[in-house]
PDB file of C-alpha atoms and ligand atoms in Angstrom:
ATOM      1  CA  MET A   4       0.000   0.000   0.000  1.00 41.00           C
ATOM      2  CA  SER A   5       1.681   3.185  -1.096  1.00 43.00           C
ATOM      3  CA  ASN A   6       0.279   6.679  -0.937  1.00 43.00           C
ATOM      4  CA  ALA A   7      -2.095   7.238  -3.807  1.00 52.00           C
ATOM      5  CA  LYS A   8      -1.153  10.018  -6.178  1.00 59.00           C
ATOM      6  CA  ASN A   9      -3.237  13.160  -5.815  1.00 66.00           C
ATOM      7  CA  SER A  10      -4.415  11.945  -2.453  1.00 77.00           C
ATOM      8  CA  ARG A  11      -5.478  14.652  -0.058  1.00 79.00           C
ATOM      9  CA  TYR A  12      -3.528  13.090   2.779  1.00 83.00           C
ATOM     10  CA  ARG A  13      -0.054  11.766   3.171  1.00 83.00           C
ATOM     11  CA  VAL A  14       1.020   9.293   5.818  1.00 84.00           C
ATOM     12  CA  ILE A  15       4.289   9.913   7.615  1.00 85.00           C
ATOM     13  CA  SER A  16       5.565   6.790   9.311  1.00 87.00           C
ATOM     14  CA  ASN A  17       7.419   6.989  12.613  1.00 90.00           C
ATOM     15  CA  ALA A  18       7.463   3.200  12.849  1.00 91.00           C
ATOM     16  CA  ASN A  19      11.087   3.092  11.734  1.00 90.00           C
ATOM     17  CA  ASP A  20      12.282   5.361  14.578  1.00 91.00           C
ATOM     18  CA  PHE A  21      10.355   3.444  17.210  1.00 93.00           C
ATOM     19  CA  MET A  22      11.618   0.132  15.885  1.00 94.00           C
ATOM     20  CA  SER A  23      15.223   1.352  15.980  1.00 94.00           C
ATOM     21  CA  GLN A  24      14.807   2.604  19.558  1.00 94.00           C
ATOM     22  CA  VAL A  25      13.247  -0.598  20.803  1.00 95.00           C
ATOM     23  CA  TYR A  26      15.795  -2.750  18.979  1.00 95.00           C
ATOM     24  CA  LYS A  27      18.697  -0.761  20.453  1.00 95.00           C
ATOM     25  CA  SER A  28      17.486  -0.923  24.041  1.00 95.00           C
ATOM     26  CA  GLU A  29      16.641  -4.608  23.702  1.00 95.00           C
ATOM     27  CA  LYS A  30      20.103  -5.275  22.285  1.00 95.00           C
ATOM     28  CA  GLU A  31      21.750  -3.452  25.198  1.00 95.00           C
ATOM     29  CA  LEU A  32      19.588  -5.278  27.689  1.00 94.00           C
ATOM     30  CA  ARG A  33      20.535  -8.672  26.304  1.00 93.00           C
ATOM     31  CA  ALA A  34      24.202  -7.752  26.003  1.00 95.00           C
ATOM     32  CA  ILE A  35      24.245  -7.312  29.791  1.00 94.00           C
ATOM     33  CA  ASN A  36      23.249 -10.960  30.029  1.00 90.00           C
ATOM     34  CA  GLY A  37      25.860 -11.918  27.472  1.00 95.00           C
ATOM     35  CA  GLN A  38      23.255 -12.594  24.799  1.00 95.00           C
ATOM     36  CA  LYS A  39      23.618 -11.654  21.179  1.00 95.00           C
ATOM     37  CA  TYR A  40      20.652  -9.899  19.604  1.00 95.00           C
ATOM     38  CA  THR A  41      20.663  -9.040  15.940  1.00 95.00           C
ATOM     39  CA  LEU A  42      18.331  -6.938  13.829  1.00 93.00           C
ATOM     40  CA  ASN A  43      17.209 -10.226  12.274  1.00 94.00           C
ATOM     41  CA  ASP A  44      16.220 -11.541  15.692  1.00 95.00           C
ATOM     42  CA  PHE A  45      14.263  -8.369  16.298  1.00 96.00           C
ATOM     43  CA  CYS A  46      12.472  -8.548  12.935  1.00 95.00           C
ATOM     44  CA  GLU A  47      11.573 -12.177  13.603  1.00 96.00           C
ATOM     45  CA  GLU A  48      10.088 -11.298  16.989  1.00 97.00           C
ATOM     46  CA  VAL A  49       8.079  -8.421  15.544  1.00 97.00           C
ATOM     47  CA  ALA A  50       6.930 -10.670  12.694  1.00 97.00           C
ATOM     48  CA  GLU A  51       5.773 -13.399  15.027  1.00 98.00           C
ATOM     49  CA  TYR A  52       3.922 -10.965  17.271  1.00 97.00           C
ATOM     50  CA  CYS A  53       2.212  -9.203  14.364  1.00 97.00           C
ATOM     51  CA  GLY A  54       1.491 -12.338  12.374  1.00 97.00           C
ATOM     52  CA  ILE A  55       3.456 -11.217   9.325  1.00 97.00           C
ATOM     53  CA  SER A  56       6.686 -12.357   7.710  1.00 97.00           C
ATOM     54  CA  PRO A  57      10.116 -11.020   8.782  1.00 94.00           C
ATOM     55  CA  SER A  58      10.626  -9.618   5.283  1.00 94.00           C
ATOM     56  CA  THR A  59       7.382  -7.655   5.632  1.00 95.00           C
ATOM     57  CA  VAL A  60       8.738  -6.229   8.889  1.00 95.00           C
ATOM     58  CA  SER A  61      11.890  -5.182   7.049  1.00 92.00           C
ATOM     59  CA  GLN A  62       9.793  -3.520   4.346  1.00 93.00           C
ATOM     60  CA  ILE A  63       7.867  -1.568   6.980  1.00 92.00           C
ATOM     61  CA  ARG A  64      11.135  -0.672   8.692  1.00 90.00           C
ATOM     62  CA  ILE A  65      12.619   0.883   5.557  1.00 88.00           C
ATOM     63  CA  ARG A  66       9.309   2.641   4.792  1.00 85.00           C
ATOM     64  CA  ASN A  67       8.725   0.619   1.632  1.00 88.00           C
ATOM     65  CA  LEU A  68       5.443  -0.666   2.911  1.00 89.00           C
ATOM     66  CA  GLN A  69       2.552   0.793   4.832  1.00 87.00           C
ATOM     67  CA  PRO A  70       1.244  -1.786   7.301  1.00 91.00           C
ATOM     68  CA  SER A  71      -2.457  -2.553   7.396  1.00 92.00           C
ATOM     69  CA  PHE A  72      -4.538  -1.121  10.214  1.00 90.00           C
ATOM     70  CA  ILE A  73      -4.573  -4.406  12.150  1.00 95.00           C
ATOM     71  CA  VAL A  74      -0.812  -4.873  11.753  1.00 96.00           C
ATOM     72  CA  SER A  75      -0.291  -1.261  12.875  1.00 95.00           C
ATOM     73  CA  ILE A  76      -2.181  -1.968  16.083  1.00 96.00           C
ATOM     74  CA  LYS A  77      -0.128  -5.100  16.750  1.00 97.00           C
ATOM     75  CA  LEU A  78       3.074  -3.245  15.941  1.00 96.00           C
ATOM     76  CA  ALA A  79       2.179  -0.435  18.353  1.00 96.00           C
ATOM     77  CA  GLU A  80       1.452  -3.032  21.023  1.00 96.00           C
ATOM     78  CA  PHE A  81       4.796  -4.687  20.453  1.00 96.00           C
ATOM     79  CA  LEU A  82       6.678  -1.381  20.575  1.00 95.00           C
ATOM     80  CA  GLU A  83       4.614  -0.229  23.577  1.00 94.00           C
ATOM     81  CA  VAL A  84       3.609   3.027  21.943  1.00 93.00           C
ATOM     82  CA  ASP A  85       0.250   4.479  21.077  1.00 93.00           C
ATOM     83  CA  VAL A  86      -0.863   3.551  17.568  1.00 91.00           C
ATOM     84  CA  SER A  87      -1.450   7.259  16.913  1.00 90.00           C
ATOM     85  CA  GLU A  88       2.260   7.866  17.529  1.00 91.00           C
ATOM     86  CA  LEU A  89       3.298   5.432  14.833  1.00 91.00           C
ATOM     87  CA  PHE A  90       1.820   7.374  11.953  1.00 87.00           C
ATOM     88  CA  GLU A  91       1.074  10.987  11.233  1.00 86.00           C
ATOM     89  CA  ILE A  92      -1.570  11.830   8.683  1.00 84.00           C
ATOM     90  CA  VAL A  93      -0.955  15.232   7.132  1.00 85.00           C
ATOM     91  CA  GLU A  94      -2.885  17.145   4.533  1.00 81.00           C
ATOM     92  CA  VAL A  95      -0.903  17.680   1.366  1.00 81.00           C
ATOM     93  CA  ASP A  96       0.131  21.335   0.941  1.00 77.00           C
ATOM     94  CA  GLY A  97      -1.956  23.258  -1.547  1.00 73.00           C
ATOM     95  CA  TYR A  98      -4.196  20.300  -2.171  1.00 72.00           C
ATOM     96  CA  LYS A  99      -7.337  22.433  -2.347  1.00 69.00           C
ATOM     97  CA  ASN A 100      -5.724  25.050  -4.622  1.00 70.00           C
ATOM     98  CA  ASN A 101      -4.665  22.393  -7.105  1.00 73.00           C
ATOM     99  CA  ARG A 102      -8.103  20.900  -7.476  1.00 77.00           C
ATOM    100  CA  GLU A 103     -10.386  21.674 -10.395  1.00 84.00           C
ATOM    101  CA  LYS A 104     -13.300  23.964  -9.643  1.00 87.00           C
ATOM    102  CA  CYS A 105     -16.926  23.171 -10.495  1.00 90.00           C
ATOM    103  CA  ILE A 106     -17.738  24.031 -14.112  1.00 92.00           C
ATOM    104  CA  ILE A 107     -20.883  25.996 -13.169  1.00 92.00           C
ATOM    105  CA  ASP A 108     -20.164  29.716 -13.594  1.00 92.00           C
ATOM    106  CA  GLY A 109     -19.379  31.390 -10.304  1.00 91.00           C
ATOM    107  CA  CYS A 110     -19.319  28.166  -8.299  1.00 91.00           C
ATOM    108  CA  GLU A 111     -16.126  27.962  -6.291  1.00 87.00           C
ATOM    109  CA  ARG A 112     -16.616  24.441  -4.979  1.00 89.00           C
ATOM    110  CA  ILE A 113     -14.178  21.642  -5.709  1.00 86.00           C
ATOM    111  CA  ALA A 114     -15.290  19.517  -8.664  1.00 88.00           C
ATOM    112  CA  THR A 115     -15.823  15.767  -8.594  1.00 85.00           C
ATOM    113  CA  THR A 116     -14.524  13.654 -11.486  1.00 83.00           C
ATOM    114  CA  LYS A 117     -17.688  14.602 -13.419  1.00 86.00           C
ATOM    115  CA  GLY A 118     -16.702  18.275 -13.432  1.00 89.00           C
ATOM    116  CA  TYR A 119     -19.444  19.406 -11.104  1.00 91.00           C
ATOM    117  CA  CYS A 120     -19.233  19.981  -7.375  1.00 91.00           C
ATOM    118  CA  MET A 121     -21.225  17.643  -5.110  1.00 91.00           C
ATOM    119  CA  LYS A 122     -24.043  20.172  -4.774  1.00 91.00           C
ATOM    120  CA  HIS A 123     -24.508  20.668  -8.513  1.00 92.00           C
ATOM    121  CA  LEU A 124     -24.014  16.965  -9.166  1.00 90.00           C
ATOM    122  CA  HIS A 125     -26.860  16.125  -6.788  1.00 89.00           C
ATOM    123  CA  LYS A 126     -29.048  18.798  -8.392  1.00 87.00           C
ATOM    124  CA  GLY A 127     -28.825  16.748 -11.574  1.00 84.00           C
ATOM    125  CA  TYR A 128     -26.558  19.013 -13.659  1.00 82.00           C
ATOM    126  CA  ALA A 129     -24.476  16.082 -14.848  1.00 76.00           C
ATOM    127  CA  GLU A 130     -27.461  14.196 -16.293  1.00 74.00           C
TER     128      GLU A 130
HETATM  129 ZN1  LIG B  17     -20.928  23.761  -8.262  1.00 64.73          ZN
END
């Protein structure tokens, strides 16, 4: 799932930062006990907890892949953060200004794919 082109919103993922933090502290913790803990180990643990494959975890980690809603919830649980902290949804700059206006003279509303705004579309102008 990538961001759709011309989408009004863009998703910024913080999952990578949280994963790095948790991996680092876990690695340090285990080093105290003389245990080795690799990034692979971490990805496997995340994968098992979230019910996805380790390679999917890697894809999420490098921001190549947007996790599904359910996976996001599991991931937040695993990382012990709020799911709302994992992703930021921002409105694309100038989105409204770049949209086509309704083709009815003097109407300033944003047009649907049919060229009319929702109001004029529902009034039957497109028929
Ligand atoms: Zn209109």
